[in-house]
PDB file of C-alpha atoms in Angstrom:
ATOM      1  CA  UNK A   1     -78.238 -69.658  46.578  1.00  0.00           C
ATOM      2  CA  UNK A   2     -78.586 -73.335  46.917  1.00  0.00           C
ATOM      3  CA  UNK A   3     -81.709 -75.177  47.988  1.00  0.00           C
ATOM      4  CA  UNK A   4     -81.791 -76.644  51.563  1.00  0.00           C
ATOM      5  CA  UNK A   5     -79.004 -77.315  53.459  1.00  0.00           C
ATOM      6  CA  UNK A   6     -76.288 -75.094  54.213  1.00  0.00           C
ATOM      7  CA  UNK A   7     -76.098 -71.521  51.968  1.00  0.00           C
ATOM      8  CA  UNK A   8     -73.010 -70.570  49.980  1.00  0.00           C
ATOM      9  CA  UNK A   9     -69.846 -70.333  51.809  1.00  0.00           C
ATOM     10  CA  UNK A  10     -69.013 -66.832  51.936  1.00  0.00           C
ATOM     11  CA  UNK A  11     -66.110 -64.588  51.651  1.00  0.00           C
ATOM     12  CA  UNK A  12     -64.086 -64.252  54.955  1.00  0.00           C
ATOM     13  CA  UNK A  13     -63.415 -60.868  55.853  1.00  0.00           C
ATOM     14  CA  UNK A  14     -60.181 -60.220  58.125  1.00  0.00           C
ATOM     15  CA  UNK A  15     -59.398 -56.868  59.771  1.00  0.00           C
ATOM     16  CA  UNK A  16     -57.388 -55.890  57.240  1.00  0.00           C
ATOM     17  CA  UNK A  17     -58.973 -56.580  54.626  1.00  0.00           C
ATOM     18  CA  UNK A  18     -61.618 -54.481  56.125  1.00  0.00           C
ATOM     19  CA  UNK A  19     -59.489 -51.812  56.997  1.00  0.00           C
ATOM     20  CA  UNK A  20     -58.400 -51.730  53.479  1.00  0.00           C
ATOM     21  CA  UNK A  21     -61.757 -51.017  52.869  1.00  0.00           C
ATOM     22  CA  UNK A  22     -62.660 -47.588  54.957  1.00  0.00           C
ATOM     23  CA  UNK A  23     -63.085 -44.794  52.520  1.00  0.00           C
ATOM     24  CA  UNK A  24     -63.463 -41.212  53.619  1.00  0.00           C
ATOM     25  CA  UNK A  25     -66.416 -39.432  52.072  1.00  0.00           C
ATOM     26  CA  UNK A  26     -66.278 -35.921  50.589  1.00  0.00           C
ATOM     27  CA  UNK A  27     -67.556 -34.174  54.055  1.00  0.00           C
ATOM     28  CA  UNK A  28     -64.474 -35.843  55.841  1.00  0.00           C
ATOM     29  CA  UNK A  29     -66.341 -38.841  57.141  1.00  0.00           C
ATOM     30  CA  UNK A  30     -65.381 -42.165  57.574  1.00  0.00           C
ATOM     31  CA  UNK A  31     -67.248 -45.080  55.409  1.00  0.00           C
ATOM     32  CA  UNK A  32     -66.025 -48.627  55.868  1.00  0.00           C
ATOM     33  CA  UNK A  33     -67.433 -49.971  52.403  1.00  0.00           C
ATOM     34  CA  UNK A  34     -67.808 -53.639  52.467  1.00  0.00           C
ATOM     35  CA  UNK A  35     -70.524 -54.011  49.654  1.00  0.00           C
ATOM     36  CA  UNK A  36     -70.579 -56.949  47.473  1.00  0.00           C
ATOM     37  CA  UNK A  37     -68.553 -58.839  49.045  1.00  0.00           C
ATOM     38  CA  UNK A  38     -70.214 -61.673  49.067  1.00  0.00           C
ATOM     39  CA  UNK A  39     -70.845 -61.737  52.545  1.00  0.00           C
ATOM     40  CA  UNK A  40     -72.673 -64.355  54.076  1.00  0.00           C
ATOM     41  CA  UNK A  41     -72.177 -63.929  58.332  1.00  0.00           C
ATOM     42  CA  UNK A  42     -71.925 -60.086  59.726  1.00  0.00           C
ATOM     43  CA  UNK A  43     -67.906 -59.998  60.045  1.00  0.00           C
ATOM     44  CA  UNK A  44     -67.067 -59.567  63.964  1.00  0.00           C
ATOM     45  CA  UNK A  45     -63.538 -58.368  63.113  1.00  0.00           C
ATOM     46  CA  UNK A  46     -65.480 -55.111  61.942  1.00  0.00           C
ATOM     47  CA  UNK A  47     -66.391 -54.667  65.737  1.00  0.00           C
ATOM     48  CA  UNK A  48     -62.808 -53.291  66.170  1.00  0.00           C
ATOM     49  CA  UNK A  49     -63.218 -50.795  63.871  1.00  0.00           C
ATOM     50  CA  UNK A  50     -66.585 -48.896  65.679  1.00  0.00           C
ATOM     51  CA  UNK A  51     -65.591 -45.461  64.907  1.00  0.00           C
ATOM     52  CA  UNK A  52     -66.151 -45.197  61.686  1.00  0.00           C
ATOM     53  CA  UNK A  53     -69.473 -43.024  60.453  1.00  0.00           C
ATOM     54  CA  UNK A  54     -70.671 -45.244  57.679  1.00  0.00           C
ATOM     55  CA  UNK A  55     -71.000 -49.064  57.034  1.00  0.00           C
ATOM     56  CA  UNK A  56     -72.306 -50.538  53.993  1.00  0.00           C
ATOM     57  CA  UNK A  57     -72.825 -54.503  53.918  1.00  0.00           C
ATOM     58  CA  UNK A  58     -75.510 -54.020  50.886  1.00  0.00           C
ATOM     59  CA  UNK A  59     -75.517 -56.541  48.394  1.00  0.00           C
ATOM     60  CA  UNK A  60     -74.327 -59.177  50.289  1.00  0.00           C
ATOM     61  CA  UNK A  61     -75.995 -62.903  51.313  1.00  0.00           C
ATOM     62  CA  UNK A  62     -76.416 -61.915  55.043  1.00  0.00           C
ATOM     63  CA  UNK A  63     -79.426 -63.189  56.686  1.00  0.00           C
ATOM     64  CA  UNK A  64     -78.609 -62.082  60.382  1.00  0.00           C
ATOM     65  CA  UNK A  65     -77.257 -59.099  62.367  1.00  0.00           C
ATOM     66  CA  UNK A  66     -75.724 -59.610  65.506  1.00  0.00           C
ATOM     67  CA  UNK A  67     -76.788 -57.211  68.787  1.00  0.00           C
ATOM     68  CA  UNK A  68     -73.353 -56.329  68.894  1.00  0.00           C
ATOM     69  CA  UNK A  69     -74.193 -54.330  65.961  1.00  0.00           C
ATOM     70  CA  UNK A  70     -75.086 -50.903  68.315  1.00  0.00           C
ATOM     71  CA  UNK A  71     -71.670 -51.008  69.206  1.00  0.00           C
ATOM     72  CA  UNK A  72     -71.411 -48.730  66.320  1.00  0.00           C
ATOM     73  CA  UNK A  73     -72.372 -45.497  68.500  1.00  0.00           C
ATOM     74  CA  UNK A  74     -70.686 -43.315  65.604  1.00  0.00           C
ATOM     75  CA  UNK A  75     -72.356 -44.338  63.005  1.00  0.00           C
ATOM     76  CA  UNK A  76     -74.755 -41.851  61.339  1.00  0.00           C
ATOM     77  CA  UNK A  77     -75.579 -43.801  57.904  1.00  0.00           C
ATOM     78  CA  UNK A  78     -76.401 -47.995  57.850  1.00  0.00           C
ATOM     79  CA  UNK A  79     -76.968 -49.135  54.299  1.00  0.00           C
ATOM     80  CA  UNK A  80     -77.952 -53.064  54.306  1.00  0.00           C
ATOM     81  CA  UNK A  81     -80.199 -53.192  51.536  1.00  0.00           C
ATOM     82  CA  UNK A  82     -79.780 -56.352  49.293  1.00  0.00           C
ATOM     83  CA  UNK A  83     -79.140 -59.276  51.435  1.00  0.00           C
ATOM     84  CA  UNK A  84     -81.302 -61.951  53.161  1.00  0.00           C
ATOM     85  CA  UNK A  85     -82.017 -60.456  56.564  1.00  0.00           C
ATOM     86  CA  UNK A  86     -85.703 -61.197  58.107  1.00  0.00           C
ATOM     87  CA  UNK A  87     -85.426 -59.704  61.615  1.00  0.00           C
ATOM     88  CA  UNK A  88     -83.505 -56.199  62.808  1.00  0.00           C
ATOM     89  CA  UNK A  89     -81.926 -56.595  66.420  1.00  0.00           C
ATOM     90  CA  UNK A  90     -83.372 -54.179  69.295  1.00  0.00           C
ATOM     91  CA  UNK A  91     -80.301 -53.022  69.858  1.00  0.00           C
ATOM     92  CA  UNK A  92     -80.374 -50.944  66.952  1.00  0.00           C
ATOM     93  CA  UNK A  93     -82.716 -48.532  69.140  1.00  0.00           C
ATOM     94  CA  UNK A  94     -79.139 -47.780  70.558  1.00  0.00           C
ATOM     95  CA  UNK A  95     -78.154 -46.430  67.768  1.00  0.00           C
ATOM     96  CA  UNK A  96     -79.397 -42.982  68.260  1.00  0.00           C
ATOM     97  CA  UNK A  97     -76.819 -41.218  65.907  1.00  0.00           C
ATOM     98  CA  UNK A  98     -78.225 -42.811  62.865  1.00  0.00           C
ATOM     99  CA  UNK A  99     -79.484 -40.144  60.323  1.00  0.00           C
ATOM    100  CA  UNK A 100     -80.091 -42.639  57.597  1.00  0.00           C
ATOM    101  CA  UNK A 101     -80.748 -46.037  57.025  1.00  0.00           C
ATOM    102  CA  UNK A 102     -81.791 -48.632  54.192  1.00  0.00           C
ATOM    103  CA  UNK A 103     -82.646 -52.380  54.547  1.00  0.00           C
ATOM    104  CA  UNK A 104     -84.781 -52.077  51.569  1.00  0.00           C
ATOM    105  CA  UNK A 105     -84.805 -55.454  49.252  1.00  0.00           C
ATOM    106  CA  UNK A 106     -84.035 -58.069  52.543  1.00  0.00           C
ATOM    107  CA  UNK A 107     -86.783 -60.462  53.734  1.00  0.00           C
ATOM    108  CA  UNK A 108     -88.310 -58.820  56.532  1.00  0.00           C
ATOM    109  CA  UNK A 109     -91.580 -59.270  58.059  1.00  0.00           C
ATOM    110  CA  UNK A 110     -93.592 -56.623  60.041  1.00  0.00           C
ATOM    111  CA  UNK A 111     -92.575 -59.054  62.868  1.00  0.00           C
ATOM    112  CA  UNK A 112     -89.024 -58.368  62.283  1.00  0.00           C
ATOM    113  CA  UNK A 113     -88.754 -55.002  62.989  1.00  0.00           C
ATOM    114  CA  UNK A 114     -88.590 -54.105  66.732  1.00  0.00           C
ATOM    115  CA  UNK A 115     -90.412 -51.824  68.482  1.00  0.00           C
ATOM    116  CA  UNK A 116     -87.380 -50.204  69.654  1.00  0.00           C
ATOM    117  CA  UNK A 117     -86.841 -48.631  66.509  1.00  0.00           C
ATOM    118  CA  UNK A 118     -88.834 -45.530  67.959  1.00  0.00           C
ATOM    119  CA  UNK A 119     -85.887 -44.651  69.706  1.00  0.00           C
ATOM    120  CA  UNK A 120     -83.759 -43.372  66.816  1.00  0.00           C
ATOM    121  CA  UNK A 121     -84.777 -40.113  67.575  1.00  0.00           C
ATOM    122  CA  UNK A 122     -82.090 -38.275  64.994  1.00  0.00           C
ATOM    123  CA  UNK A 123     -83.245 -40.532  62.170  1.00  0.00           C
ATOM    124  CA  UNK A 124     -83.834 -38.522  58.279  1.00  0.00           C
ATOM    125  CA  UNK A 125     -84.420 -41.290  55.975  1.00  0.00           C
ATOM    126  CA  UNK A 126     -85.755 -45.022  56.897  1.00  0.00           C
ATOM    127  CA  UNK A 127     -86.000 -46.848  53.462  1.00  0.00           C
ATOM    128  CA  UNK A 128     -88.370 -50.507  54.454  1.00  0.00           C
ATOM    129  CA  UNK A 129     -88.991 -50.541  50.631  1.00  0.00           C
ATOM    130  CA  UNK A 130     -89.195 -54.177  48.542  1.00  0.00           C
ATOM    131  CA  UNK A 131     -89.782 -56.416  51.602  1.00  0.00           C
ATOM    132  CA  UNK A 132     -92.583 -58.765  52.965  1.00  0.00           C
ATOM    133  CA  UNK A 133     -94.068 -56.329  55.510  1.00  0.00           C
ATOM    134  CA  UNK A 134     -97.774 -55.983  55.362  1.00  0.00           C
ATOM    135  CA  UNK A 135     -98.385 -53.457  57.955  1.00  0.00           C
ATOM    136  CA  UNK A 136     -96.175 -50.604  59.116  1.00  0.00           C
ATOM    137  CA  UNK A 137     -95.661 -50.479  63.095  1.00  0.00           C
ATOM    138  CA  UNK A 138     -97.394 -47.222  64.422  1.00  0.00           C
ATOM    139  CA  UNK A 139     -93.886 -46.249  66.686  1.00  0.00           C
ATOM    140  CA  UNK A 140     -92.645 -45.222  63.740  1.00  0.00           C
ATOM    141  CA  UNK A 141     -94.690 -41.744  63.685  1.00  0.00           C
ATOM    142  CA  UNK A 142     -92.382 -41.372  66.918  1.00  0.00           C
ATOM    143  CA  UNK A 143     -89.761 -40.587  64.482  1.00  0.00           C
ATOM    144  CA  UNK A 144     -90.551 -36.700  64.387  1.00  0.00           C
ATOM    145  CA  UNK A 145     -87.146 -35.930  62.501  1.00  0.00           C
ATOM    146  CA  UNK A 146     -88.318 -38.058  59.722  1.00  0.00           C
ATOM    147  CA  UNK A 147     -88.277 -36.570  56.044  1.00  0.00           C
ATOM    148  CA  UNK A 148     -88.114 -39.799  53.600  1.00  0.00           C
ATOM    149  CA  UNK A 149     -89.903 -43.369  53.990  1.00  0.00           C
ATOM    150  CA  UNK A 150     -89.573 -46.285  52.039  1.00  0.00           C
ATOM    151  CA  UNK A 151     -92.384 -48.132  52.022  1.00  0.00           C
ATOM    152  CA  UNK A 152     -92.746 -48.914  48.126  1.00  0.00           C
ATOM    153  CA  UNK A 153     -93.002 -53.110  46.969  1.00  0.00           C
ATOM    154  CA  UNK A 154     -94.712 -54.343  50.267  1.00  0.00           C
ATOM    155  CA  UNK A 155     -98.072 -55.851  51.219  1.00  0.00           C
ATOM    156  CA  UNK A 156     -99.567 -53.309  53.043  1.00  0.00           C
ATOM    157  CA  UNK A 157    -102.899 -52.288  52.306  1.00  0.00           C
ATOM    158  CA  UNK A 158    -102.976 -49.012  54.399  1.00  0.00           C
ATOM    159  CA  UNK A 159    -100.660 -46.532  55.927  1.00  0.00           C
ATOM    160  CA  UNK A 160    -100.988 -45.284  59.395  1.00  0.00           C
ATOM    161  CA  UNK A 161    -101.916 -41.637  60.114  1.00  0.00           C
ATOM    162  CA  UNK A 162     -99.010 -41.273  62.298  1.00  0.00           C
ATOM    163  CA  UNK A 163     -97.224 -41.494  59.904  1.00  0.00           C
ATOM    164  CA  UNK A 164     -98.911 -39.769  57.052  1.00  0.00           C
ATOM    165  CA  UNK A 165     -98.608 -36.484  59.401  1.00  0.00           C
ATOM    166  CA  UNK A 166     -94.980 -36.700  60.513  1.00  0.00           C
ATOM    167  CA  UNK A 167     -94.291 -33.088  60.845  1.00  0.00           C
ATOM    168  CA  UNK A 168     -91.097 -33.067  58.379  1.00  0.00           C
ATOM    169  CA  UNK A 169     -91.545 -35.062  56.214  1.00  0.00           C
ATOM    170  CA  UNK A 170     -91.188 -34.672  52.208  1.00  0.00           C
ATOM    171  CA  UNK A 171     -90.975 -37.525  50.704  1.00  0.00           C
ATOM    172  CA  UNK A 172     -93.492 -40.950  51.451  1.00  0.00           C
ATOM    173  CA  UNK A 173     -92.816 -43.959  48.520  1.00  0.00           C
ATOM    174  CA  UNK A 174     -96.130 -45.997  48.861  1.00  0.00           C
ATOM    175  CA  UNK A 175     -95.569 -47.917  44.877  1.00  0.00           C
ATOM    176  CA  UNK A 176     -96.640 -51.229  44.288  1.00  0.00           C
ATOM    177  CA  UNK A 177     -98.301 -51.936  47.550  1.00  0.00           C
ATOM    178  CA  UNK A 178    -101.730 -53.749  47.442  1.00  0.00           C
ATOM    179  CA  UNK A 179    -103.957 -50.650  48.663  1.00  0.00           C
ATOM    180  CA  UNK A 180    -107.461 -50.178  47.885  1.00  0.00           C
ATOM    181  CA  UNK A 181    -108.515 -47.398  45.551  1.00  0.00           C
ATOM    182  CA  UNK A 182    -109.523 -45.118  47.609  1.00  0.00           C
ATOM    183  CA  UNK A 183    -106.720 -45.496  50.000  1.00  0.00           C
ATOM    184  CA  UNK A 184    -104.218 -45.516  47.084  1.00  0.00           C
ATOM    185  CA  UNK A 185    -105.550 -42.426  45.779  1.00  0.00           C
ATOM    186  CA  UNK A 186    -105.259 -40.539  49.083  1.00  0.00           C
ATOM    187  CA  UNK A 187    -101.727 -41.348  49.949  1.00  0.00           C
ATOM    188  CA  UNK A 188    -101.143 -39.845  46.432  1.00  0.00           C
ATOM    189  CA  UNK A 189    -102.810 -36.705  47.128  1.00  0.00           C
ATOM    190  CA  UNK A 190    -100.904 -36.334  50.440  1.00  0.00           C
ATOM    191  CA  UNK A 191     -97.508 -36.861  48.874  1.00  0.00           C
ATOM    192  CA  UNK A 192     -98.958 -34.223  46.531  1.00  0.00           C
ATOM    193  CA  UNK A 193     -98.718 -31.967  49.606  1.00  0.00           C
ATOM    194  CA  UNK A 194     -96.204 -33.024  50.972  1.00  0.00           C
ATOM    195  CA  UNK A 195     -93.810 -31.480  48.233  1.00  0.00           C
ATOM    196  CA  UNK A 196     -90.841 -29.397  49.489  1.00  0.00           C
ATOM    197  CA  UNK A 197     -91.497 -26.683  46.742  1.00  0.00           C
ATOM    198  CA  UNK A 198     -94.599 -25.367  45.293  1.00  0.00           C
ATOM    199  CA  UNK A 199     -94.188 -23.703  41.706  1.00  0.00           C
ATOM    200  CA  UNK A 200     -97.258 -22.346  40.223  1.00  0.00           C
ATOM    201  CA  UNK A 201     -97.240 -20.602  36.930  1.00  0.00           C
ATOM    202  CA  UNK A 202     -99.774 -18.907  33.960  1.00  0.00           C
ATOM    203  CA  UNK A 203    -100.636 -20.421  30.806  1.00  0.00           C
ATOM    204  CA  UNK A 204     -99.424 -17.610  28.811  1.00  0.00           C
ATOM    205  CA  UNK A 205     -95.745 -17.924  30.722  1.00  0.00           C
ATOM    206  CA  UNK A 206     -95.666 -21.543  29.341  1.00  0.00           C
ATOM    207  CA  UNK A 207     -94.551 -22.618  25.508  1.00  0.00           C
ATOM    208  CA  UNK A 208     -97.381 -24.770  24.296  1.00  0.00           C
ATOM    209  CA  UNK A 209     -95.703 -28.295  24.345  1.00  0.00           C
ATOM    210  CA  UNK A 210     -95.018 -27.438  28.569  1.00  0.00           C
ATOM    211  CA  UNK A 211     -98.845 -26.305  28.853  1.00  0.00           C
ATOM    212  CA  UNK A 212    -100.406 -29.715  27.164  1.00  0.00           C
ATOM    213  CA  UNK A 213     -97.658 -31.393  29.848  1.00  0.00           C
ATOM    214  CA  UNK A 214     -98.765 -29.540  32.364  1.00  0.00           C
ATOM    215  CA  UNK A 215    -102.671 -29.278  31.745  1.00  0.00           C
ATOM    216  CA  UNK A 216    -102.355 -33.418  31.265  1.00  0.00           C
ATOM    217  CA  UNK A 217    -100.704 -33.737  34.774  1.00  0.00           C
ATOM    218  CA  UNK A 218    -103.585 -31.199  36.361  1.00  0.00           C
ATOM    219  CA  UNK A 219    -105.893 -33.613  34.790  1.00  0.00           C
ATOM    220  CA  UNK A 220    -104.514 -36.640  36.076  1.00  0.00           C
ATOM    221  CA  UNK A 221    -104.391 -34.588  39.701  1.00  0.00           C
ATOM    222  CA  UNK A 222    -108.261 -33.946  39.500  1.00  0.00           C
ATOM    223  CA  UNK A 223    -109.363 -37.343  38.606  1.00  0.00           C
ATOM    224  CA  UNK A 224    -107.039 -38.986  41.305  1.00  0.00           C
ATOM    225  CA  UNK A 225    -108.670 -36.411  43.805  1.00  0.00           C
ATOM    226  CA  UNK A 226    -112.216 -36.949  42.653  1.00  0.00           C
ATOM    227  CA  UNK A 227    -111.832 -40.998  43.927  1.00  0.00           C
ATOM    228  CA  UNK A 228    -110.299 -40.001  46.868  1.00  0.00           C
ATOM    229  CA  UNK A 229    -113.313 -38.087  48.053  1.00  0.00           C
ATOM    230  CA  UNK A 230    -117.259 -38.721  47.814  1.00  0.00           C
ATOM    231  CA  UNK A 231    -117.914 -34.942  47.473  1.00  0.00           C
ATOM    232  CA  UNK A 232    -117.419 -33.744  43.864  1.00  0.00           C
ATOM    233  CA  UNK A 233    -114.718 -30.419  44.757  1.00  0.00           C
ATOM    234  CA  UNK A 234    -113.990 -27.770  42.094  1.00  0.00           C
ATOM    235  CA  UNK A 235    -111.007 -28.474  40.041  1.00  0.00           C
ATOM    236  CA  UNK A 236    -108.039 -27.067  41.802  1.00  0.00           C
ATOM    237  CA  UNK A 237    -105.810 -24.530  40.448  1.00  0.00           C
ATOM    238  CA  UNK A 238    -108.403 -23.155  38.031  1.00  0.00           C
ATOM    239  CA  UNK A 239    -106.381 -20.568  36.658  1.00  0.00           C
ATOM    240  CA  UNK A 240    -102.831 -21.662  37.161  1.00  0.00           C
ATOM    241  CA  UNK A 241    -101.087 -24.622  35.900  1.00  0.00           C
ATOM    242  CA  UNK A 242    -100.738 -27.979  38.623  1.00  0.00           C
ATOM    243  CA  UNK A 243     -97.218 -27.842  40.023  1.00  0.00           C
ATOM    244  CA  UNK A 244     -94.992 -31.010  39.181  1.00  0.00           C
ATOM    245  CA  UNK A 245     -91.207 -31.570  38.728  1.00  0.00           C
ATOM    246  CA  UNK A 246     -91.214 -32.273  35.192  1.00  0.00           C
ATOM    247  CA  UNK A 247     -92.030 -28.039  34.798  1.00  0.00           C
ATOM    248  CA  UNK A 248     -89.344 -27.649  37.595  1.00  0.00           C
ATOM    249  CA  UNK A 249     -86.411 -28.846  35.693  1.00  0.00           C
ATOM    250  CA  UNK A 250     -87.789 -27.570  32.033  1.00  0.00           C
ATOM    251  CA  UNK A 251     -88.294 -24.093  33.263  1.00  0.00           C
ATOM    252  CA  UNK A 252     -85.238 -22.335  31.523  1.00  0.00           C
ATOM    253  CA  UNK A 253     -87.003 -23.953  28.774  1.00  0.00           C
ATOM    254  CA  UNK A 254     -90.551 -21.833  29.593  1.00  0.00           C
ATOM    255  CA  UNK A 255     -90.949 -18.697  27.384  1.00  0.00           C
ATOM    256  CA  UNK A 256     -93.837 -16.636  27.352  1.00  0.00           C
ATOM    257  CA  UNK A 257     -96.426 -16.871  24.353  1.00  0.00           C
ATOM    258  CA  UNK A 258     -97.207 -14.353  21.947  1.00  0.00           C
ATOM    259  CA  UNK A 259    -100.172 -11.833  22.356  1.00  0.00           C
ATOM    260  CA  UNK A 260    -102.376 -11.400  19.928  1.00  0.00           C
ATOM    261  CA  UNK A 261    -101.494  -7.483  18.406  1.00  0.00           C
TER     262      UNK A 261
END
């Protein structure tokens, strides 16, 4: 992009082009695809084209969305992630159909994101990852139908509890953020939790190279718990093996050890 002045000019995007650009999706929905592009002003023609059930202006060079943008009453999925934006609109609290949206890698500020985003009741996944926010507004524990946040590559240095406890939710990416220890250490532990599926298994059902794997990730587990609280707890799992993904996807690989005749 070039320094002061004016940005790039940017494609121009007509209504057919756009139209030439609506893809249906394998469960019969409608996605009007307009990623790189090269985009640097949200296209109005696209306003004529509000019933579709996706939009994607990622990787583009946007920096504003217009509050004409809730026009979209359809639209279940918004993926803007990629561009220049520092501010949502309120009017995307009128967008109460969205299940999923991304505006992860823009420029936004906690400033920039409007209270009214507590009012996307239907909402699944809100990725805010690889921004400049360095606190997380509280209205989003509102969001009860919540089971994925994005909050990895920010400057936050804690995480409310409302939304720590959202009821559904599975999956909380807290990376690179400038926590203390402590506070690090328990969101860890509570995305530990948090996991959709538990599988817990004996040593002797595990071939040795999955048991040092899996005794190494109980270790890590303990010692990450053991900063996270000032009372000294007894190692969990003591008999079973620590549950993590990597034994997930290896188990048609587990085969039970020999006993000793």
């Amino acid at each position: 992009m070039a320094k002061g002045g004016k940005g790039p000019k940017g494609k121009k995007i007509t209504l057919n082009v756009a139209k030439n650009c609506i893809k249906i999706t394998f469960d019969g929905k409608k996605r009007l695809d307009l990623s790189k592009m090269g985009i640097t002003t949200f296209p109005k023609c696209i306003l004529r084209l509000t019933d579709v059930d996706e939009l994607d202006l990622s990787r583009n060079m946007i920096r504003k969305l217009p509050d004409s943008i809730a026009k979209f009453q359809n639209l279940r999925w918004l993926d803007l992630h990629s561009n220049y934006i520092d501010r949502l609109p309120t009017s995307l609290g009128q967008m109460t159909t969205l299940l999923y949206l991304n505006v992860s890698n823009n420029r936004l500020t906690t400033n920039g994101l409007p209270v009214e985003l507590n009012q996307l009741k239907n909402i699944r996944t809100v990725n805010l990852g690889l921004n400049h926010l360095d606190s997380v507004p509280t209205t989003l524990g509102a969001l009860k139908e919540l089971h994925e946040v994005g909050l990895n590559d920010n400057l936050l240095n804690s995480i409310p509890t409302s939304i720590v406890q959202l009821p559904k939710l599975k999956k909380l990416n807290t990376k690179r953020n400038p926590f203390p220890k402590a506070e690090e250490a328990d969101t860890f532990v509570d995305s530990i939790k948090r996991l959709e599926s538990l599988h817990l298994v004996e040593e002797k059902d595990l071939c040795g190279n999955c048991l040092r794997r899996c005794q190494l990730a109980r270790d890590k587990l303990n010692r990450i718990k053991s900063t996270a609280t000032a009372t000294p707890r007894k190692a969990l799992f003591s008999t079973l093996i620590a549950p993590n993904s990597m034994a997930k996807e290896s188990q048609e690989e587990w085969r039970l050890r020999p006993t000793a005749s």
